[in-house]
Amino acid sequence: MIDRRLQVLRMVAQRGTVTGAAEALSYTPSAVSQQLRTLGRELGVELLVHDGRGVRLSPAAQVLLDRTDELVSRWEEIRAEVARVAETGGGVLRLAGFSTAASALLPPVAARVRAELGGEVQIVEADPEECFELLLTGRADVAVVVAVATLPASTDPRFEQRHLLDDPIDLLVPEGHPLAGQESVALRDLAAERWIMDRPGRPYHELLQTACTGAGFTPSVAHYAAEWDTGAALVGAGLGIALVPRLAHVPAAYPVVRVPLHGDPAPARHLRTGIRRGSAGHPSVAAALRALEDVAAPRRRPGTGPAAPQPA
């Protein structure tokens, strides 16, 4: 119901380039440029302004973008109201989540929503940044992400976000390691260890570096591994130690031991949900959010609970 070209404009603003927008939308760059030129001609304004080798949004385009956010939010409210009156889930519900969420949280949520509403539910595994792009383009309805610096701000008017749970970080050591029998360990006591961690620039590399810096040392990196499975294999072989989120599955075949970390604060990943603003009242979206809260509740630290939706 909303002009598709407005979605193209939103994605150019999101990615910052025509090429990036084309990639996210599965268009060609020329198709993106053509759609925005056509829209601009109809409105009698220039939407893209050449800036060196790239482009930027014109003042008119920025006004249109701001109003489009309002329009989409209102449309989501209308869709939700129609679905409630019709007492229907309203088509396929798409849940997006990063790898740990897609394996540990979303399957029981999908099963419960399907049982309650009888509709189709689809799970899409995606990096946190991509999850929000999927929400923007309508290819996802509910996202579960781990908070990283590159995500939209909690006050972004395009989305409604709320805290879901804190996922504690555990130490992973090989069986027989002096710390394997400890009830918990302080991160500051691990300064002399050799570490297995994700590559520089990746979110979990930054998480570990920040945690170690806060504990007063810089980790000595022995190996780089992007997957928990690979990291556990290296730890099991005695090649170093690693940090692993409690939600992450570590294959039982590896001779490794999880040891909780203590400290103030103990390292943790912060998980949150995201939906398009205005869609919270849609029956399937509301059912998914309720199911996520129920699935997350047993995994929360004592004394913590769901946060209220972030204000616009």
PDB file of C-alpha atoms in Angstrom:
ATOM      1  CA  MET A   1       0.000   0.000   0.000  1.00  0.00           C
ATOM      2  CA  ILE A   2       2.981   2.325   0.548  1.00  0.00           C
ATOM      3  CA  ASP A   3       4.933   3.399  -2.530  1.00  0.00           C
ATOM      4  CA  ARG A   4       7.823   0.984  -2.884  1.00  0.00           C
ATOM      5  CA  ARG A   5      10.084   3.847  -3.883  1.00  0.00           C
ATOM      6  CA  LEU A   6       9.824   5.235  -0.374  1.00  0.00           C
ATOM      7  CA  GLN A   7      11.262   1.956   0.867  1.00  0.00           C
ATOM      8  CA  VAL A   8      14.137   2.426  -1.559  1.00  0.00           C
ATOM      9  CA  LEU A   9      14.743   5.917  -0.175  1.00  0.00           C
ATOM     10  CA  ARG A  10      14.784   4.554   3.377  1.00  0.00           C
ATOM     11  CA  MET A  11      17.355   1.956   2.454  1.00  0.00           C
ATOM     12  CA  VAL A  12      19.621   4.509   0.763  1.00  0.00           C
ATOM     13  CA  ALA A  13      19.514   6.469   4.013  1.00  0.00           C
ATOM     14  CA  GLN A  14      20.179   3.286   6.015  1.00  0.00           C
ATOM     15  CA  ARG A  15      23.151   2.098   3.953  1.00  0.00           C
ATOM     16  CA  GLY A  16      24.457   5.509   2.973  1.00  0.00           C
ATOM     17  CA  THR A  17      25.034   4.582  -0.678  1.00  0.00           C
ATOM     18  CA  VAL A  18      23.005   3.587  -3.718  1.00  0.00           C
ATOM     19  CA  THR A  19      25.136   0.462  -4.103  1.00  0.00           C
ATOM     20  CA  GLY A  20      24.527  -0.576  -0.498  1.00  0.00           C
ATOM     21  CA  ALA A  21      20.799  -0.014  -0.831  1.00  0.00           C
ATOM     22  CA  ALA A  22      20.724  -2.071  -4.031  1.00  0.00           C
ATOM     23  CA  GLU A  23      22.517  -4.921  -2.278  1.00  0.00           C
ATOM     24  CA  ALA A  24      20.080  -4.912   0.657  1.00  0.00           C
ATOM     25  CA  LEU A  25      17.028  -4.801  -1.625  1.00  0.00           C
ATOM     26  CA  SER A  26      18.360  -7.273  -4.231  1.00  0.00           C
ATOM     27  CA  TYR A  27      18.143  -4.549  -6.898  1.00  0.00           C
ATOM     28  CA  THR A  28      20.743  -3.224  -9.287  1.00  0.00           C
ATOM     29  CA  PRO A  29      22.240   0.196  -8.470  1.00  0.00           C
ATOM     30  CA  SER A  30      20.782   1.586 -11.700  1.00  0.00           C
ATOM     31  CA  ALA A  31      17.301   0.392 -10.664  1.00  0.00           C
ATOM     32  CA  VAL A  32      17.643   2.159  -7.298  1.00  0.00           C
ATOM     33  CA  SER A  33      18.762   5.387  -8.972  1.00  0.00           C
ATOM     34  CA  GLN A  34      15.992   5.176 -11.550  1.00  0.00           C
ATOM     35  CA  GLN A  35      13.263   4.691  -8.950  1.00  0.00           C
ATOM     36  CA  LEU A  36      14.441   7.680  -6.944  1.00  0.00           C
ATOM     37  CA  ARG A  37      14.763   9.856 -10.062  1.00  0.00           C
ATOM     38  CA  THR A  38      11.198   8.943 -11.047  1.00  0.00           C
ATOM     39  CA  LEU A  39       9.893   9.686  -7.556  1.00  0.00           C
ATOM     40  CA  GLY A  40      11.753  12.986  -7.521  1.00  0.00           C
ATOM     41  CA  ARG A  41      10.283  14.025 -10.872  1.00  0.00           C
ATOM     42  CA  GLU A  42       6.772  13.258  -9.646  1.00  0.00           C
ATOM     43  CA  LEU A  43       7.374  15.412  -6.571  1.00  0.00           C
ATOM     44  CA  GLY A  44       9.210  18.109  -8.485  1.00  0.00           C
ATOM     45  CA  VAL A  45      12.353  17.889  -6.352  1.00  0.00           C
ATOM     46  CA  GLU A  46      15.832  16.394  -6.399  1.00  0.00           C
ATOM     47  CA  LEU A  47      16.169  13.575  -3.882  1.00  0.00           C
ATOM     48  CA  LEU A  48      19.843  12.694  -4.353  1.00  0.00           C
ATOM     49  CA  VAL A  49      22.646  15.234  -4.530  1.00  0.00           C
ATOM     50  CA  HIS A  50      26.080  14.321  -5.887  1.00  0.00           C
ATOM     51  CA  ASP A  51      28.738  14.599  -3.204  1.00  0.00           C
ATOM     52  CA  GLY A  52      32.193  13.793  -4.563  1.00  0.00           C
ATOM     53  CA  ARG A  53      32.033  10.238  -5.866  1.00  0.00           C
ATOM     54  CA  GLY A  54      28.940   9.454  -3.860  1.00  0.00           C
ATOM     55  CA  VAL A  55      25.522  10.915  -3.181  1.00  0.00           C
ATOM     56  CA  ARG A  56      23.680  12.343  -0.209  1.00  0.00           C
ATOM     57  CA  LEU A  57      20.032  12.978   0.511  1.00  0.00           C
ATOM     58  CA  SER A  58      18.762  16.449  -0.353  1.00  0.00           C
ATOM     59  CA  PRO A  59      16.884  18.504   2.286  1.00  0.00           C
ATOM     60  CA  ALA A  60      13.657  17.629   0.472  1.00  0.00           C
ATOM     61  CA  ALA A  61      14.542  13.932   0.634  1.00  0.00           C
ATOM     62  CA  GLN A  62      15.195  14.214   4.374  1.00  0.00           C
ATOM     63  CA  VAL A  63      11.750  15.720   4.940  1.00  0.00           C
ATOM     64  CA  LEU A  64      10.217  12.948   2.835  1.00  0.00           C
ATOM     65  CA  LEU A  65      12.186  10.367   4.819  1.00  0.00           C
ATOM     66  CA  ASP A  66      10.966  11.707   8.160  1.00  0.00           C
ATOM     67  CA  ARG A  67       7.357  11.715   6.971  1.00  0.00           C
ATOM     68  CA  THR A  68       7.768   8.216   5.537  1.00  0.00           C
ATOM     69  CA  ASP A  69       8.749   6.930   8.986  1.00  0.00           C
ATOM     70  CA  GLU A  70       5.490   8.365  10.343  1.00  0.00           C
ATOM     71  CA  LEU A  71       3.527   6.905   7.426  1.00  0.00           C
ATOM     72  CA  VAL A  72       4.959   3.417   7.827  1.00  0.00           C
ATOM     73  CA  SER A  73       4.339   3.444  11.578  1.00  0.00           C
ATOM     74  CA  ARG A  74       0.704   4.429  11.032  1.00  0.00           C
ATOM     75  CA  TRP A  75       0.307   1.767   8.344  1.00  0.00           C
ATOM     76  CA  GLU A  76       1.637  -0.866  10.747  1.00  0.00           C
ATOM     77  CA  GLU A  77      -0.973   0.215  13.302  1.00  0.00           C
ATOM     78  CA  ILE A  78      -3.713  -0.092  10.678  1.00  0.00           C
ATOM     79  CA  ARG A  79      -2.524  -3.551   9.632  1.00  0.00           C
ATOM     80  CA  ALA A  80      -2.499  -4.639  13.264  1.00  0.00           C
ATOM     81  CA  GLU A  81      -6.030  -3.342  13.835  1.00  0.00           C
ATOM     82  CA  VAL A  82      -7.348  -5.087  10.708  1.00  0.00           C
ATOM     83  CA  ALA A  83      -5.726  -8.368  11.741  1.00  0.00           C
ATOM     84  CA  ARG A  84      -7.215  -8.131  15.248  1.00  0.00           C
ATOM     85  CA  VAL A  85     -10.713  -7.482  13.925  1.00  0.00           C
ATOM     86  CA  ALA A  86     -10.378 -10.304  11.422  1.00  0.00           C
ATOM     87  CA  GLU A  87      -8.992 -12.561  14.189  1.00  0.00           C
ATOM     88  CA  THR A  88      -6.188 -13.756  11.960  1.00  0.00           C
ATOM     89  CA  GLY A  89      -2.429 -13.989  12.214  1.00  0.00           C
ATOM     90  CA  GLY A  90      -2.227 -12.143   8.919  1.00  0.00           C
ATOM     91  CA  GLY A  91       0.044 -14.347   6.809  1.00  0.00           C
ATOM     92  CA  VAL A  92       3.564 -15.606   7.414  1.00  0.00           C
ATOM     93  CA  LEU A  93       5.296 -14.401  10.565  1.00  0.00           C
ATOM     94  CA  ARG A  94       9.047 -14.016  10.029  1.00  0.00           C
ATOM     95  CA  LEU A  95      11.411 -14.163  12.992  1.00  0.00           C
ATOM     96  CA  ALA A  96      15.017 -13.027  12.525  1.00  0.00           C
ATOM     97  CA  GLY A  97      17.887 -13.571  14.911  1.00  0.00           C
ATOM     98  CA  PHE A  98      21.644 -13.866  15.181  1.00  0.00           C
ATOM     99  CA  SER A  99      23.059 -17.384  15.332  1.00  0.00           C
ATOM    100  CA  THR A 100      22.660 -18.078  19.067  1.00  0.00           C
ATOM    101  CA  ALA A 101      19.146 -16.650  19.205  1.00  0.00           C
ATOM    102  CA  ALA A 102      18.157 -18.531  16.056  1.00  0.00           C
ATOM    103  CA  SER A 103      19.151 -21.829  17.678  1.00  0.00           C
ATOM    104  CA  ALA A 104      18.398 -21.313  21.387  1.00  0.00           C
ATOM    105  CA  LEU A 105      15.397 -18.960  21.491  1.00  0.00           C
ATOM    106  CA  LEU A 106      13.481 -18.783  18.228  1.00  0.00           C
ATOM    107  CA  PRO A 107      12.557 -22.466  17.633  1.00  0.00           C
ATOM    108  CA  PRO A 108      10.313 -22.768  20.725  1.00  0.00           C
ATOM    109  CA  VAL A 109       8.854 -19.340  19.972  1.00  0.00           C
ATOM    110  CA  ALA A 110       8.005 -20.364  16.407  1.00  0.00           C
ATOM    111  CA  ALA A 111       6.430 -23.626  17.588  1.00  0.00           C
ATOM    112  CA  ARG A 112       4.285 -21.857  20.184  1.00  0.00           C
ATOM    113  CA  VAL A 113       3.052 -19.107  17.835  1.00  0.00           C
ATOM    114  CA  ARG A 114       2.187 -21.663  15.172  1.00  0.00           C
ATOM    115  CA  ALA A 115       0.256 -23.725  17.733  1.00  0.00           C
ATOM    116  CA  GLU A 116      -1.604 -20.659  19.053  1.00  0.00           C
ATOM    117  CA  LEU A 117      -2.482 -18.956  15.774  1.00  0.00           C
ATOM    118  CA  GLY A 118      -2.258 -21.770  13.248  1.00  0.00           C
ATOM    119  CA  GLY A 119      -0.313 -19.685  10.731  1.00  0.00           C
ATOM    120  CA  GLU A 120       3.063 -20.187   9.128  1.00  0.00           C
ATOM    121  CA  VAL A 121       6.195 -19.049  10.972  1.00  0.00           C
ATOM    122  CA  GLN A 122       9.590 -18.678   9.323  1.00  0.00           C
ATOM    123  CA  ILE A 123      12.971 -18.256  11.056  1.00  0.00           C
ATOM    124  CA  VAL A 124      15.768 -16.317   9.354  1.00  0.00           C
ATOM    125  CA  GLU A 125      19.299 -16.447  10.776  1.00  0.00           C
ATOM    126  CA  ALA A 126      21.071 -13.122  10.232  1.00  0.00           C
ATOM    127  CA  ASP A 127      23.690 -10.865  11.778  1.00  0.00           C
ATOM    128  CA  PRO A 128      22.284  -8.153  14.089  1.00  0.00           C
ATOM    129  CA  GLU A 129      22.728  -5.336  11.552  1.00  0.00           C
ATOM    130  CA  GLU A 130      20.997  -7.357   8.844  1.00  0.00           C
ATOM    131  CA  CYS A 131      18.103  -8.144  11.201  1.00  0.00           C
ATOM    132  CA  PHE A 132      17.128  -4.473  11.274  1.00  0.00           C
ATOM    133  CA  GLU A 133      17.405  -4.212   7.511  1.00  0.00           C
ATOM    134  CA  LEU A 134      15.086  -7.213   7.243  1.00  0.00           C
ATOM    135  CA  LEU A 135      12.609  -5.395   9.481  1.00  0.00           C
ATOM    136  CA  LEU A 136      12.846  -2.304   7.291  1.00  0.00           C
ATOM    137  CA  THR A 137      12.170  -4.201   4.086  1.00  0.00           C
ATOM    138  CA  GLY A 138       9.343  -6.279   5.562  1.00  0.00           C
ATOM    139  CA  ARG A 139      11.277  -9.535   5.275  1.00  0.00           C
ATOM    140  CA  ALA A 140      11.195  -9.949   9.051  1.00  0.00           C
ATOM    141  CA  ASP A 141       8.574  -8.969  11.628  1.00  0.00           C
ATOM    142  CA  VAL A 142      10.368  -9.651  14.916  1.00  0.00           C
ATOM    143  CA  ALA A 143      14.127  -9.614  15.453  1.00  0.00           C
ATOM    144  CA  VAL A 144      16.311 -10.775  18.327  1.00  0.00           C
ATOM    145  CA  VAL A 145      19.748  -9.199  18.320  1.00  0.00           C
ATOM    146  CA  VAL A 146      22.776  -8.832  20.533  1.00  0.00           C
ATOM    147  CA  ALA A 147      23.495  -5.185  21.271  1.00  0.00           C
ATOM    148  CA  VAL A 148      26.476  -3.862  19.322  1.00  0.00           C
ATOM    149  CA  ALA A 149      27.547  -0.295  18.605  1.00  0.00           C
ATOM    150  CA  THR A 150      26.527  -0.447  14.935  1.00  0.00           C
ATOM    151  CA  LEU A 151      22.828  -1.115  15.596  1.00  0.00           C
ATOM    152  CA  PRO A 152      20.138   1.588  15.342  1.00  0.00           C
ATOM    153  CA  ALA A 153      19.761   3.616  18.527  1.00  0.00           C
ATOM    154  CA  SER A 154      17.050   2.541  20.948  1.00  0.00           C
ATOM    155  CA  THR A 155      15.319   5.865  20.181  1.00  0.00           C
ATOM    156  CA  ASP A 156      15.273   5.266  16.402  1.00  0.00           C
ATOM    157  CA  PRO A 157      11.701   6.199  15.350  1.00  0.00           C
ATOM    158  CA  ARG A 158      11.490   3.362  12.835  1.00  0.00           C
ATOM    159  CA  PHE A 159      11.591   0.633  15.464  1.00  0.00           C
ATOM    160  CA  GLU A 160      10.336  -0.398  18.874  1.00  0.00           C
ATOM    161  CA  GLN A 161      13.070  -2.076  20.891  1.00  0.00           C
ATOM    162  CA  ARG A 162      13.159  -3.591  24.336  1.00  0.00           C
ATOM    163  CA  HIS A 163      15.663  -5.421  26.497  1.00  0.00           C
ATOM    164  CA  LEU A 164      15.123  -9.185  26.454  1.00  0.00           C
ATOM    165  CA  LEU A 165      17.845 -10.658  28.656  1.00  0.00           C
ATOM    166  CA  ASP A 166      21.492 -10.498  29.634  1.00  0.00           C
ATOM    167  CA  ASP A 167      23.446 -13.537  28.455  1.00  0.00           C
ATOM    168  CA  PRO A 168      26.348 -14.155  30.888  1.00  0.00           C
ATOM    169  CA  ILE A 169      29.777 -14.935  29.469  1.00  0.00           C
ATOM    170  CA  ASP A 170      31.462 -18.108  30.753  1.00  0.00           C
ATOM    171  CA  LEU A 171      35.090 -19.144  30.672  1.00  0.00           C
ATOM    172  CA  LEU A 172      35.852 -22.203  28.556  1.00  0.00           C
ATOM    173  CA  VAL A 173      38.898 -24.244  29.602  1.00  0.00           C
ATOM    174  CA  PRO A 174      40.160 -27.735  28.726  1.00  0.00           C
ATOM    175  CA  GLU A 175      39.501 -30.595  31.103  1.00  0.00           C
ATOM    176  CA  GLY A 176      42.406 -30.862  33.498  1.00  0.00           C
ATOM    177  CA  HIS A 177      43.045 -27.108  33.485  1.00  0.00           C
ATOM    178  CA  PRO A 178      43.744 -25.780  37.016  1.00  0.00           C
ATOM    179  CA  LEU A 179      40.573 -23.670  36.840  1.00  0.00           C
ATOM    180  CA  ALA A 180      38.299 -26.463  35.582  1.00  0.00           C
ATOM    181  CA  GLY A 181      37.131 -27.354  39.089  1.00  0.00           C
ATOM    182  CA  GLN A 182      36.438 -23.795  40.264  1.00  0.00           C
ATOM    183  CA  GLU A 183      32.885 -22.674  41.013  1.00  0.00           C
ATOM    184  CA  SER A 184      33.699 -19.326  39.400  1.00  0.00           C
ATOM    185  CA  VAL A 185      36.718 -17.246  38.473  1.00  0.00           C
ATOM    186  CA  ALA A 186      37.508 -13.538  38.152  1.00  0.00           C
ATOM    187  CA  LEU A 187      38.512 -12.355  34.701  1.00  0.00           C
ATOM    188  CA  ARG A 188      41.417 -10.389  36.182  1.00  0.00           C
ATOM    189  CA  ASP A 189      43.056 -13.677  37.239  1.00  0.00           C
ATOM    190  CA  LEU A 190      43.361 -14.814  33.612  1.00  0.00           C
ATOM    191  CA  ALA A 191      45.876 -12.230  32.395  1.00  0.00           C
ATOM    192  CA  ALA A 192      48.640 -14.797  31.847  1.00  0.00           C
ATOM    193  CA  GLU A 193      46.509 -17.171  29.738  1.00  0.00           C
ATOM    194  CA  ARG A 194      46.620 -17.637  25.966  1.00  0.00           C
ATOM    195  CA  TRP A 195      43.314 -16.751  24.354  1.00  0.00           C
ATOM    196  CA  ILE A 196      41.176 -17.986  21.488  1.00  0.00           C
ATOM    197  CA  MET A 197      38.900 -15.265  20.180  1.00  0.00           C
ATOM    198  CA  ASP A 198      37.099 -13.878  17.156  1.00  0.00           C
ATOM    199  CA  ARG A 199      38.906 -11.795  14.533  1.00  0.00           C
ATOM    200  CA  PRO A 200      39.531  -8.055  15.082  1.00  0.00           C
ATOM    201  CA  GLY A 201      36.587  -5.945  14.017  1.00  0.00           C
ATOM    202  CA  ARG A 202      34.054  -8.605  14.884  1.00  0.00           C
ATOM    203  CA  PRO A 203      31.562  -7.928  17.728  1.00  0.00           C
ATOM    204  CA  TYR A 204      32.763 -10.734  20.001  1.00  0.00           C
ATOM    205  CA  HIS A 205      36.385  -9.714  19.581  1.00  0.00           C
ATOM    206  CA  GLU A 206      35.411  -6.267  20.819  1.00  0.00           C
ATOM    207  CA  LEU A 207      33.377  -7.794  23.670  1.00  0.00           C
ATOM    208  CA  LEU A 208      36.337  -9.829  24.921  1.00  0.00           C
ATOM    209  CA  GLN A 209      38.809  -6.985  24.472  1.00  0.00           C
ATOM    210  CA  THR A 210      36.567  -4.596  26.371  1.00  0.00           C
ATOM    211  CA  ALA A 211      36.008  -7.100  29.182  1.00  0.00           C
ATOM    212  CA  CYS A 212      39.725  -7.840  29.528  1.00  0.00           C
ATOM    213  CA  THR A 213      40.632  -4.159  29.428  1.00  0.00           C
ATOM    214  CA  GLY A 214      38.123  -3.544  32.204  1.00  0.00           C
ATOM    215  CA  ALA A 215      39.819  -6.321  34.177  1.00  0.00           C
ATOM    216  CA  GLY A 216      43.169  -4.597  33.763  1.00  0.00           C
ATOM    217  CA  PHE A 217      44.976  -6.526  31.015  1.00  0.00           C
ATOM    218  CA  THR A 218      45.288  -7.034  27.270  1.00  0.00           C
ATOM    219  CA  PRO A 219      44.701 -10.658  26.218  1.00  0.00           C
ATOM    220  CA  SER A 220      47.457 -12.596  24.483  1.00  0.00           C
ATOM    221  CA  VAL A 221      45.751 -14.084  21.410  1.00  0.00           C
ATOM    222  CA  ALA A 222      46.897 -17.552  20.335  1.00  0.00           C
ATOM    223  CA  HIS A 223      44.238 -18.379  17.720  1.00  0.00           C
ATOM    224  CA  TYR A 224      41.251 -16.802  15.990  1.00  0.00           C
ATOM    225  CA  ALA A 225      37.941 -18.649  15.644  1.00  0.00           C
ATOM    226  CA  ALA A 226      34.578 -17.275  14.507  1.00  0.00           C
ATOM    227  CA  GLU A 227      32.384 -20.263  15.463  1.00  0.00           C
ATOM    228  CA  TRP A 228      31.800 -21.555  18.983  1.00  0.00           C
ATOM    229  CA  ASP A 229      32.325 -25.096  17.659  1.00  0.00           C
ATOM    230  CA  THR A 230      35.783 -24.215  16.330  1.00  0.00           C
ATOM    231  CA  GLY A 231      36.738 -22.357  19.495  1.00  0.00           C
ATOM    232  CA  ALA A 232      35.662 -25.293  21.658  1.00  0.00           C
ATOM    233  CA  ALA A 233      37.747 -27.680  19.516  1.00  0.00           C
ATOM    234  CA  LEU A 234      40.829 -25.504  19.984  1.00  0.00           C
ATOM    235  CA  VAL A 235      40.239 -25.204  23.721  1.00  0.00           C
ATOM    236  CA  GLY A 236      39.706 -28.965  23.986  1.00  0.00           C
ATOM    237  CA  ALA A 237      43.059 -29.519  22.279  1.00  0.00           C
ATOM    238  CA  GLY A 238      44.759 -27.443  24.969  1.00  0.00           C
ATOM    239  CA  LEU A 239      45.616 -24.551  22.650  1.00  0.00           C
ATOM    240  CA  GLY A 240      44.175 -21.808  24.835  1.00  0.00           C
ATOM    241  CA  ILE A 241      41.108 -20.659  26.714  1.00  0.00           C
ATOM    242  CA  ALA A 242      38.060 -18.768  25.456  1.00  0.00           C
ATOM    243  CA  LEU A 243      34.967 -16.902  26.521  1.00  0.00           C
ATOM    244  CA  VAL A 244      31.607 -18.302  25.450  1.00  0.00           C
ATOM    245  CA  PRO A 245      28.068 -16.965  26.032  1.00  0.00           C
ATOM    246  CA  ARG A 246      25.903 -19.157  28.228  1.00  0.00           C
ATOM    247  CA  LEU A 247      23.253 -19.463  25.507  1.00  0.00           C
ATOM    248  CA  ALA A 248      25.803 -20.735  22.993  1.00  0.00           C
ATOM    249  CA  HIS A 249      25.815 -24.494  22.456  1.00  0.00           C
ATOM    250  CA  VAL A 250      29.162 -26.232  22.883  1.00  0.00           C
ATOM    251  CA  PRO A 251      29.258 -29.812  21.517  1.00  0.00           C
ATOM    252  CA  ALA A 252      29.531 -32.382  24.315  1.00  0.00           C
ATOM    253  CA  ALA A 253      32.189 -34.312  22.392  1.00  0.00           C
ATOM    254  CA  TYR A 254      34.880 -31.742  23.207  1.00  0.00           C
ATOM    255  CA  PRO A 255      36.826 -32.197  26.492  1.00  0.00           C
ATOM    256  CA  VAL A 256      36.071 -28.718  27.790  1.00  0.00           C
ATOM    257  CA  VAL A 257      34.590 -27.239  30.955  1.00  0.00           C
ATOM    258  CA  ARG A 258      32.523 -24.077  31.388  1.00  0.00           C
ATOM    259  CA  VAL A 259      33.423 -21.976  34.410  1.00  0.00           C
ATOM    260  CA  PRO A 260      31.204 -18.996  35.369  1.00  0.00           C
ATOM    261  CA  LEU A 261      32.885 -15.610  35.684  1.00  0.00           C
ATOM    262  CA  HIS A 262      32.338 -13.310  38.612  1.00  0.00           C
ATOM    263  CA  GLY A 263      33.108  -9.626  38.882  1.00  0.00           C
ATOM    264  CA  ASP A 264      31.372  -6.271  38.960  1.00  0.00           C
ATOM    265  CA  PRO A 265      29.968  -6.348  36.451  1.00  0.00           C
ATOM    266  CA  ALA A 266      30.514  -9.858  35.150  1.00  0.00           C
ATOM    267  CA  PRO A 267      30.801  -9.827  31.328  1.00  0.00           C
ATOM    268  CA  ALA A 268      27.538 -10.431  29.492  1.00  0.00           C
ATOM    269  CA  ARG A 269      25.920  -9.955  26.108  1.00  0.00           C
ATOM    270  CA  HIS A 270      22.797  -7.828  26.083  1.00  0.00           C
ATOM    271  CA  LEU A 271      19.981  -9.228  23.943  1.00  0.00           C
ATOM    272  CA  ARG A 272      17.039  -7.168  22.773  1.00  0.00           C
ATOM    273  CA  THR A 273      14.043  -7.464  20.509  1.00  0.00           C
ATOM    274  CA  GLY A 274      13.136  -5.188  17.636  1.00  0.00           C
ATOM    275  CA  ILE A 275       9.958  -4.723  15.626  1.00  0.00           C
ATOM    276  CA  ARG A 276       8.703  -2.096  13.201  1.00  0.00           C
ATOM    277  CA  ARG A 277       7.174   0.793  15.102  1.00  0.00           C
ATOM    278  CA  GLY A 278       3.401   0.449  15.197  1.00  0.00           C
ATOM    279  CA  SER A 279       3.333  -3.329  14.706  1.00  0.00           C
ATOM    280  CA  ALA A 280       3.260  -4.378  18.388  1.00  0.00           C
ATOM    281  CA  GLY A 281      -0.533  -4.798  18.345  1.00  0.00           C
ATOM    282  CA  HIS A 282      -0.516  -7.241  15.434  1.00  0.00           C
ATOM    283  CA  PRO A 283      -1.716 -10.614  16.791  1.00  0.00           C
ATOM    284  CA  SER A 284       1.212 -12.644  15.462  1.00  0.00           C
ATOM    285  CA  VAL A 285       3.819 -10.077  16.491  1.00  0.00           C
ATOM    286  CA  ALA A 286       2.280  -9.770  19.960  1.00  0.00           C
ATOM    287  CA  ALA A 287       2.194 -13.562  20.313  1.00  0.00           C
ATOM    288  CA  ALA A 288       5.857 -13.815  19.314  1.00  0.00           C
ATOM    289  CA  LEU A 289       6.900 -11.141  21.811  1.00  0.00           C
ATOM    290  CA  ARG A 290       4.968 -12.873  24.610  1.00  0.00           C
ATOM    291  CA  ALA A 291       6.555 -16.192  23.719  1.00  0.00           C
ATOM    292  CA  LEU A 292      10.020 -14.619  23.682  1.00  0.00           C
ATOM    293  CA  GLU A 293       9.469 -13.205  27.159  1.00  0.00           C
ATOM    294  CA  ASP A 294       8.413 -16.630  28.434  1.00  0.00           C
ATOM    295  CA  VAL A 295      11.371 -18.383  26.806  1.00  0.00           C
ATOM    296  CA  ALA A 296      13.781 -15.762  28.133  1.00  0.00           C
ATOM    297  CA  ALA A 297      12.405 -15.651  31.695  1.00  0.00           C
ATOM    298  CA  PRO A 298      14.170 -18.811  33.034  1.00  0.00           C
ATOM    299  CA  ARG A 299      17.445 -17.580  31.538  1.00  0.00           C
ATOM    300  CA  ARG A 300      17.426 -14.177  33.208  1.00  0.00           C
ATOM    301  CA  ARG A 301      19.686 -13.312  36.070  1.00  0.00           C
ATOM    302  CA  PRO A 302      17.889 -13.024  39.417  1.00  0.00           C
ATOM    303  CA  GLY A 303      16.450  -9.564  39.918  1.00  0.00           C
ATOM    304  CA  THR A 304      16.254  -8.695  36.230  1.00  0.00           C
ATOM    305  CA  GLY A 305      13.215  -8.715  34.021  1.00  0.00           C
ATOM    306  CA  PRO A 306      11.776  -7.339  30.817  1.00  0.00           C
ATOM    307  CA  ALA A 307      12.182  -3.635  30.185  1.00  0.00           C
ATOM    308  CA  ALA A 308       9.453  -1.375  28.937  1.00  0.00           C
ATOM    309  CA  PRO A 309       9.477  -0.534  25.206  1.00  0.00           C
ATOM    310  CA  GLN A 310      11.924   2.258  24.407  1.00  0.00           C
ATOM    311  CA  PRO A 311      10.248   5.628  23.774  1.00  0.00           C
ATOM    312  CA  ALA A 312      10.412   7.384  20.437  1.00  0.00           C
TER     313      ALA A 312
END
